[in-house]
GROMACS .gro file of C-alpha atoms in nm:
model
  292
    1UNK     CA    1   0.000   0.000   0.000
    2UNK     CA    2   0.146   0.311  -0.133
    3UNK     CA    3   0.258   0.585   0.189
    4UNK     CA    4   0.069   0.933   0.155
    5UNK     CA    5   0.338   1.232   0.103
    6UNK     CA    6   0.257   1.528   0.334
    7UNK     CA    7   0.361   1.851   0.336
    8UNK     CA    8   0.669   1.796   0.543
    9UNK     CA    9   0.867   1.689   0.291
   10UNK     CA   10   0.928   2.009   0.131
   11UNK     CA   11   1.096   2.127   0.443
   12UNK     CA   12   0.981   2.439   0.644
   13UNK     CA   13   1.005   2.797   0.684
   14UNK     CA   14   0.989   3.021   0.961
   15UNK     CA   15   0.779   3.362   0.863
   16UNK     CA   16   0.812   3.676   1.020
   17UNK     CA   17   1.149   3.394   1.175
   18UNK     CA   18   0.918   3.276   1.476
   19UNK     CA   19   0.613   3.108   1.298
   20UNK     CA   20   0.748   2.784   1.140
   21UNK     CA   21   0.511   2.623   0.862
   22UNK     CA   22   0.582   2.313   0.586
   23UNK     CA   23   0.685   2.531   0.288
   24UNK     CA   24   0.403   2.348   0.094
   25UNK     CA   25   0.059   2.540   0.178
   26UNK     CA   26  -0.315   2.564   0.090
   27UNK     CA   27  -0.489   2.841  -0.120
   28UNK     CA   28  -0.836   2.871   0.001
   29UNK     CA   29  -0.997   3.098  -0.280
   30UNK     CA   30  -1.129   2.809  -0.489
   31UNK     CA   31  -1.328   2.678  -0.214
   32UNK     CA   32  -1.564   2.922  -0.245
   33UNK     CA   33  -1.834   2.975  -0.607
   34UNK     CA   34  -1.754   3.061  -0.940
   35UNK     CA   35  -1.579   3.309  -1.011
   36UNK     CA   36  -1.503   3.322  -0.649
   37UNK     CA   37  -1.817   3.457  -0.551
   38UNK     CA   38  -2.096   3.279  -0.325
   39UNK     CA   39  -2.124   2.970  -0.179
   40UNK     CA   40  -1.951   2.658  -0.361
   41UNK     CA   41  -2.137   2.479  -0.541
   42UNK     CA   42  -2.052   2.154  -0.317
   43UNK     CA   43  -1.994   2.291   0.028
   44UNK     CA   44  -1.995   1.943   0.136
   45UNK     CA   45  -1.662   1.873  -0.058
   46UNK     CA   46  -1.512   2.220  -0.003
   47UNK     CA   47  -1.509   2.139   0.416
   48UNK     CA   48  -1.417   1.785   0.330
   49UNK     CA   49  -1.149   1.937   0.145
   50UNK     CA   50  -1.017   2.201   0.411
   51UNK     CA   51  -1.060   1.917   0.710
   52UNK     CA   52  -0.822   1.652   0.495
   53UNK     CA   53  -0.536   1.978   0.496
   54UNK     CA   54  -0.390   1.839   0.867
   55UNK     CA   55  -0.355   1.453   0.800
   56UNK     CA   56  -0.169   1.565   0.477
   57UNK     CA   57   0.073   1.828   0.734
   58UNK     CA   58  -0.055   2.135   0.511
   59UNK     CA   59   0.015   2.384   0.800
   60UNK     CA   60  -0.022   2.677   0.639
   61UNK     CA   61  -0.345   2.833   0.474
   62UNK     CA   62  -0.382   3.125   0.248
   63UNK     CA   63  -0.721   3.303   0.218
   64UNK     CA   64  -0.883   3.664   0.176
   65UNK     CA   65  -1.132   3.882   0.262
   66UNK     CA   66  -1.265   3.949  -0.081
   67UNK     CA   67  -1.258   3.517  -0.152
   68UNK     CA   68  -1.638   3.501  -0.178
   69UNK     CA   69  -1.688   3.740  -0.024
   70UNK     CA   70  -1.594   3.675   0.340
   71UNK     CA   71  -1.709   3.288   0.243
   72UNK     CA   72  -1.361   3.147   0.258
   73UNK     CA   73  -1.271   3.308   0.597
   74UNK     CA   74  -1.641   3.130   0.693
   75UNK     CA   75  -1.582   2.801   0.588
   76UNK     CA   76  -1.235   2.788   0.702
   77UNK     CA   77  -1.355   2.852   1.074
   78UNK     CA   78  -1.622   2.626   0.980
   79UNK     CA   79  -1.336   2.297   0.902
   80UNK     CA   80  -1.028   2.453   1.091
   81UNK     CA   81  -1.122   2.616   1.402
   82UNK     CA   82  -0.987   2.627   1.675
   83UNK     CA   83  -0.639   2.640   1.455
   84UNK     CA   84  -0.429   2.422   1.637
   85UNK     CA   85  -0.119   2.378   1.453
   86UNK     CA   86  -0.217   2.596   1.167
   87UNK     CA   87  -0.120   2.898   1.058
   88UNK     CA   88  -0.398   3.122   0.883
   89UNK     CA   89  -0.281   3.408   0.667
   90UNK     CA   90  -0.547   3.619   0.526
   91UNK     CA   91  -0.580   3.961   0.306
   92UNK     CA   92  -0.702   4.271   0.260
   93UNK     CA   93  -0.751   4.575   0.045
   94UNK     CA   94  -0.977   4.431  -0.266
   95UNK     CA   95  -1.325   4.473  -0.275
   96UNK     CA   96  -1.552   4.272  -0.528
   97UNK     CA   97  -1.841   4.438  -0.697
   98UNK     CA   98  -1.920   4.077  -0.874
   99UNK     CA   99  -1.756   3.755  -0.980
  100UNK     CA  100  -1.456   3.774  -1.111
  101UNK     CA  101  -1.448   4.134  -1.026
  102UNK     CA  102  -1.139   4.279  -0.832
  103UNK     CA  103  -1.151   4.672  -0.744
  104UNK     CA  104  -0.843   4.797  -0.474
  105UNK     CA  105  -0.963   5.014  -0.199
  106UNK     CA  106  -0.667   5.114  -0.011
  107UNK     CA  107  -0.820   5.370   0.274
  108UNK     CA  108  -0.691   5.309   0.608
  109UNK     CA  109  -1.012   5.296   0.744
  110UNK     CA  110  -1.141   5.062   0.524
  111UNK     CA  111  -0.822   4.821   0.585
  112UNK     CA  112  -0.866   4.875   0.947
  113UNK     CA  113  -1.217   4.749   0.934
  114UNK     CA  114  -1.139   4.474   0.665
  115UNK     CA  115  -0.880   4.326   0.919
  116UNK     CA  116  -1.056   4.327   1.194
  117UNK     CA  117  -1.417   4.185   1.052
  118UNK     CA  118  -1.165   3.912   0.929
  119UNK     CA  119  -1.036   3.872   1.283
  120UNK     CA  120  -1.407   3.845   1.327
  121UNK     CA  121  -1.470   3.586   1.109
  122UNK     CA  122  -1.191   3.350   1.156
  123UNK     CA  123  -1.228   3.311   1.510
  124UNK     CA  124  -0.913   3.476   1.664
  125UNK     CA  125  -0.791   3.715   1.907
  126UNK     CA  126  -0.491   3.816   1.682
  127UNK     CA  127  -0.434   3.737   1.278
  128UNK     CA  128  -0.086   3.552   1.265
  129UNK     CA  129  -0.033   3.704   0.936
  130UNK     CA  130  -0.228   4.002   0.704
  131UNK     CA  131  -0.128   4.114   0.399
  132UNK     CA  132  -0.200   4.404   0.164
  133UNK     CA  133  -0.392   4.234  -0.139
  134UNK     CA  134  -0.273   4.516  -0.354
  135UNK     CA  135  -0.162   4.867  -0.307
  136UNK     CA  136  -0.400   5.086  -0.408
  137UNK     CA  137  -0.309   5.356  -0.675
  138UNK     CA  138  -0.556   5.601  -0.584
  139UNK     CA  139  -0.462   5.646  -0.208
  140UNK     CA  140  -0.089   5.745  -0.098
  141UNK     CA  141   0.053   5.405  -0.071
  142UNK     CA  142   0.229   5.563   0.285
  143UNK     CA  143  -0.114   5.580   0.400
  144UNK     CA  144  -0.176   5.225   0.357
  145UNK     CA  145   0.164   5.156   0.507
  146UNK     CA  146   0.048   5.314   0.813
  147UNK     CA  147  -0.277   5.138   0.849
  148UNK     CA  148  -0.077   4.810   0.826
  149UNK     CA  149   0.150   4.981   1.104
  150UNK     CA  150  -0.139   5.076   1.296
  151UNK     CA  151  -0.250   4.668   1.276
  152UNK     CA  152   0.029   4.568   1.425
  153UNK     CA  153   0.052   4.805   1.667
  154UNK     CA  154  -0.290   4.754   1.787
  155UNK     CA  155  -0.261   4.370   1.811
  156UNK     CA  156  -0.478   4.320   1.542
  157UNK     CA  157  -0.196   4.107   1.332
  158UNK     CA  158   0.113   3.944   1.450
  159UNK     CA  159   0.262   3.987   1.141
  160UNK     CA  160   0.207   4.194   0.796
  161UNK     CA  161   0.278   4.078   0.402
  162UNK     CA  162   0.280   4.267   0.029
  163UNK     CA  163   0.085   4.113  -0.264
  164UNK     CA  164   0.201   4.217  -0.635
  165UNK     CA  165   0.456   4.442  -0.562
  166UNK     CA  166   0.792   4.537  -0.653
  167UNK     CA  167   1.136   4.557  -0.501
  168UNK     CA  168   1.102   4.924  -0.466
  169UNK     CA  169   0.781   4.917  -0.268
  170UNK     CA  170   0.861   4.661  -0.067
  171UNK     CA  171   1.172   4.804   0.043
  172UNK     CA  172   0.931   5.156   0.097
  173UNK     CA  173   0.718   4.926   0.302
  174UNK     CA  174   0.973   4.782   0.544
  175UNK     CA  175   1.068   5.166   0.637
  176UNK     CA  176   0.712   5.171   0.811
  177UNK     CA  177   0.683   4.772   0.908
  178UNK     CA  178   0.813   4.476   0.868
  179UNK     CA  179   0.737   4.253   0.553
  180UNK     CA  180   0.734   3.891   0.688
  181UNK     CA  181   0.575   3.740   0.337
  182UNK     CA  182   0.551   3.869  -0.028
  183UNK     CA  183   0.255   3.715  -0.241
  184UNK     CA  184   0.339   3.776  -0.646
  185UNK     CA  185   0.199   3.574  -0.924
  186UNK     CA  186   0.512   3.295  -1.016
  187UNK     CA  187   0.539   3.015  -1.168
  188UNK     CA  188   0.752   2.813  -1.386
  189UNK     CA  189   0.667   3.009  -1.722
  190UNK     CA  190   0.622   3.388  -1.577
  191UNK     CA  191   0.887   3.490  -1.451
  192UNK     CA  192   0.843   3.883  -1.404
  193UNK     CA  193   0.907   3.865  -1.063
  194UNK     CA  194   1.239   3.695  -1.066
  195UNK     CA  195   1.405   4.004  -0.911
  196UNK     CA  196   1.162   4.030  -0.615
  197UNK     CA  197   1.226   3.666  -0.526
  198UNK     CA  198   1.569   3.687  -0.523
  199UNK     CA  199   1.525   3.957  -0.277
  200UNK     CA  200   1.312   3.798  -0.071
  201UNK     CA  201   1.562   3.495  -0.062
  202UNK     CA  202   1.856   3.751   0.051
  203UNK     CA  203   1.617   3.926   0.347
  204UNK     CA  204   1.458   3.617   0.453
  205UNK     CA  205   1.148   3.738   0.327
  206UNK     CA  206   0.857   3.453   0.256
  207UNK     CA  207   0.802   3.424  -0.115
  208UNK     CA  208   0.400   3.308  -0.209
  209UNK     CA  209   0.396   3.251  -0.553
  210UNK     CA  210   0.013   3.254  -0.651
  211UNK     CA  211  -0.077   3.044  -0.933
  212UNK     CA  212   0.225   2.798  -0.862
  213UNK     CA  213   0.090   2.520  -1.083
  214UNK     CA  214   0.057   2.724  -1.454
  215UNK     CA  215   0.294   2.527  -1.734
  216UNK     CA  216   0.174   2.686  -2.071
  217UNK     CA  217   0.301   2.540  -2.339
  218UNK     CA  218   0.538   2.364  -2.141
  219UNK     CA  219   0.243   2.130  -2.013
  220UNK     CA  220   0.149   2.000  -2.397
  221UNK     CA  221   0.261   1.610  -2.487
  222UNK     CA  222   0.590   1.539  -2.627
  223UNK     CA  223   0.720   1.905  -2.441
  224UNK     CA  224   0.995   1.880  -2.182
  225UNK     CA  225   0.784   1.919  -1.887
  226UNK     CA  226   0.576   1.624  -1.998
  227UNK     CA  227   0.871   1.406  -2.069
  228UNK     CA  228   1.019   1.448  -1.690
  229UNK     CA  229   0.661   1.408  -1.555
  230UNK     CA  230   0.605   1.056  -1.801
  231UNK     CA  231   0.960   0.945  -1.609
  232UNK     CA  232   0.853   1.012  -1.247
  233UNK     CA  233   0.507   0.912  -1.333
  234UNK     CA  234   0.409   1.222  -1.205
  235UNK     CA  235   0.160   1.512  -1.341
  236UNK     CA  236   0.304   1.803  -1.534
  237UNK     CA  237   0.166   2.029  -1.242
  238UNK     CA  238   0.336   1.799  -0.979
  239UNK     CA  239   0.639   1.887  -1.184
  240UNK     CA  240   0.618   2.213  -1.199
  241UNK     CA  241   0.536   2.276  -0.802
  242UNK     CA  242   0.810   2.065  -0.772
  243UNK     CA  243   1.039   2.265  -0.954
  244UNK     CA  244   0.848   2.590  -0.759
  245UNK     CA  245   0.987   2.404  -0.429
  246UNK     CA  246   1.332   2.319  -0.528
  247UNK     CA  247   1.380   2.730  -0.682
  248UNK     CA  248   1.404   2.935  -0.287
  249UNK     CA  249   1.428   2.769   0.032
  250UNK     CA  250   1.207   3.127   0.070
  251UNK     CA  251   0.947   2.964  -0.171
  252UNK     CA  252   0.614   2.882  -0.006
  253UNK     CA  253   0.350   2.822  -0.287
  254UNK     CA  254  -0.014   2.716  -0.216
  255UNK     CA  255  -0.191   2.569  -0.465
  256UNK     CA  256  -0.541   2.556  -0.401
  257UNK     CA  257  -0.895   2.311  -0.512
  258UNK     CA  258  -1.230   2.280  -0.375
  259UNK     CA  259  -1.197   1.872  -0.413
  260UNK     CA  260  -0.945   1.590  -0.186
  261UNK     CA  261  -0.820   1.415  -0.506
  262UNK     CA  262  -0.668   1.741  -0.603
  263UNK     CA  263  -0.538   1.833  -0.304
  264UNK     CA  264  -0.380   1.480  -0.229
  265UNK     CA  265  -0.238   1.514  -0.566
  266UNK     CA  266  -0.084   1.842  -0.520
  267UNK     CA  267   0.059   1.782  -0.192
  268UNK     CA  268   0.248   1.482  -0.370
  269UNK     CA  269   0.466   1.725  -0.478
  270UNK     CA  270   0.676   1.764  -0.192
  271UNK     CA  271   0.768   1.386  -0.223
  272UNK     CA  272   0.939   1.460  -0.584
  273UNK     CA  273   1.282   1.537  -0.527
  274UNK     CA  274   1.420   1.676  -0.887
  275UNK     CA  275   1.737   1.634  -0.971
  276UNK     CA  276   1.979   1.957  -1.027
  277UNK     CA  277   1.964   1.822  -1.461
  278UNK     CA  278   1.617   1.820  -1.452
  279UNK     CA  279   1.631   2.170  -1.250
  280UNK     CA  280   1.849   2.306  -1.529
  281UNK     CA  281   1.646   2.176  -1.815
  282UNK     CA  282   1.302   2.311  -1.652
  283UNK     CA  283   1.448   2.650  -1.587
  284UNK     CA  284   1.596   2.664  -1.915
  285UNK     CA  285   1.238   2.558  -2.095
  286UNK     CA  286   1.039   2.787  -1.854
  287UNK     CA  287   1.238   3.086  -1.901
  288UNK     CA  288   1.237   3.079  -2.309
  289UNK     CA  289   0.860   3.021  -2.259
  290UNK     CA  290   0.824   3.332  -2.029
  291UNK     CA  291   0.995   3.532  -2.340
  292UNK     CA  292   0.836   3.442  -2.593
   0.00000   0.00000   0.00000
């Protein structure tokens, strides 16, 4: 009988250095409807889903505010609550006039109350870690520093994170607190952020990539990708998490489902050790791809 790979393989990380997760996490925004708005469409599976996270050592769990919303934050305290052993990073600073719709509002007030009605919602006397969903372009991004500043100040966060930014801004950002995580789209065929992960990796900065799993082209039969996967008898998107993994030792992506097949699936991942050739030849094949 086959062993089930957990989380623990891919080794761990300590964010903000005092809250130590499996570098393999969970992202909880397809848990909620489509276009991540409502109530899934099988709830039933979505808390079966979030329950299975601890037997599989998935210790860390990324979710939102704006996932639903406020339905991800529900059904998380729903499955997870009271927590124990699990970290629960959420965000703030989008708000969602309809599915699929994404609008930043980045007043300090309304962070302030996002935050806290999250607080609410999860269950907890203090968020382990918030993050800025976006920095807003229409309000003075040292104002929204300052709100996160005023978070942590008040208790209302342990510890703060950026989401799509740059070097620059996170480097404006650490003048007025400090970054524990970074959450930028990344993967193994967009690569735009390769200079913010490499900084992250020199300040000991968490690095979430969001949307870990994407291969493009890469994915297609016959293609590189699929010729490594066909030898480990593996899935192209094991591969490329794997290769996700093996890129930082900051690196802490968190692919996310709504279904326990997937999830098992995903967190197989960690068990696939790549070799430093079939590093290369990934890297190689994903950063032509990200060119083109």
């Amino acid at each position: 009988m086959a062993t089930t790979v957990t989380a623990g393989k891919a080794g761990t990380f300590r964010i903000g250095n005092d809250i130590e997760v499996n570098r393999l996490g969970f992202g909880a925004m397809r848990v909620t409807g489509p276009g991540i708005w409502g109530e899934p469409q099988d709830r039933r599976e979505s808390i079966r889903t979030l329950k299975h996270l601890a037997g599989l050592g998935v210790d860390f769990v990324d979710t939102a505010d704006s996932y639903g919303p406020n339905v991800s934050e529900q059904l998380i305290r729903e499955a997870l609550h009271p927590y124990t052993g699990v970290l629960i990073a959420t965000k703030g600073g989008l708000t969602r006039p309809g599915p699929n719709q994404w609008v930043p509002n980045g007043r300090p007030e309304y962070l302030r109350k996002q935050a806290i009605g999250s607080r609410e919602r999860l269950g907890v006397e203090q968020i382990a870690l918030w993050q800025l969903h976006r920095i807003d372009p229409a309000v003075p991004r040292d104002e929204q520093f300052a709100a996160v500043r005023s978070l942590i100040d008040d208790g209302v966060i342990g510890h703060a994170g950026l989401s799509e930014v740059t070097v620059e801004e996170i480097e404006a950002a650490r003048k007025v607190f400090p970054v524990a995580t970074v959450q930028n789209q990344y993967n193994l065929v967009d690569r735009r952020h390769e200079d913010v992960l490499d900084y992250c990796e020199r300040e000991n900065i968490g690095f979430i990539p969001w949307f870990p799993l994407a291969a493009g082209e890469l994915a297609k039969p016959g293609g590189v990708l699929d010729a490594i996967a066909t030898a480990r008898k593996a899935t192209p998107s094991q591969i490329a998490l794997a290769w996700t993994l093996k890129r930082s030792a900051v690196m802490l992506p968190i692919p996310g489902t709504s279904k326990v097949a997937h999830l098992i699936e995903n967190v197989a991942a960690a068990g696939i050790e790549l070799t430093d050739e079939e590093f290369r030849t990934l890297d190689i094949a994903g950063t032509r791809s990200a060119q083109l």
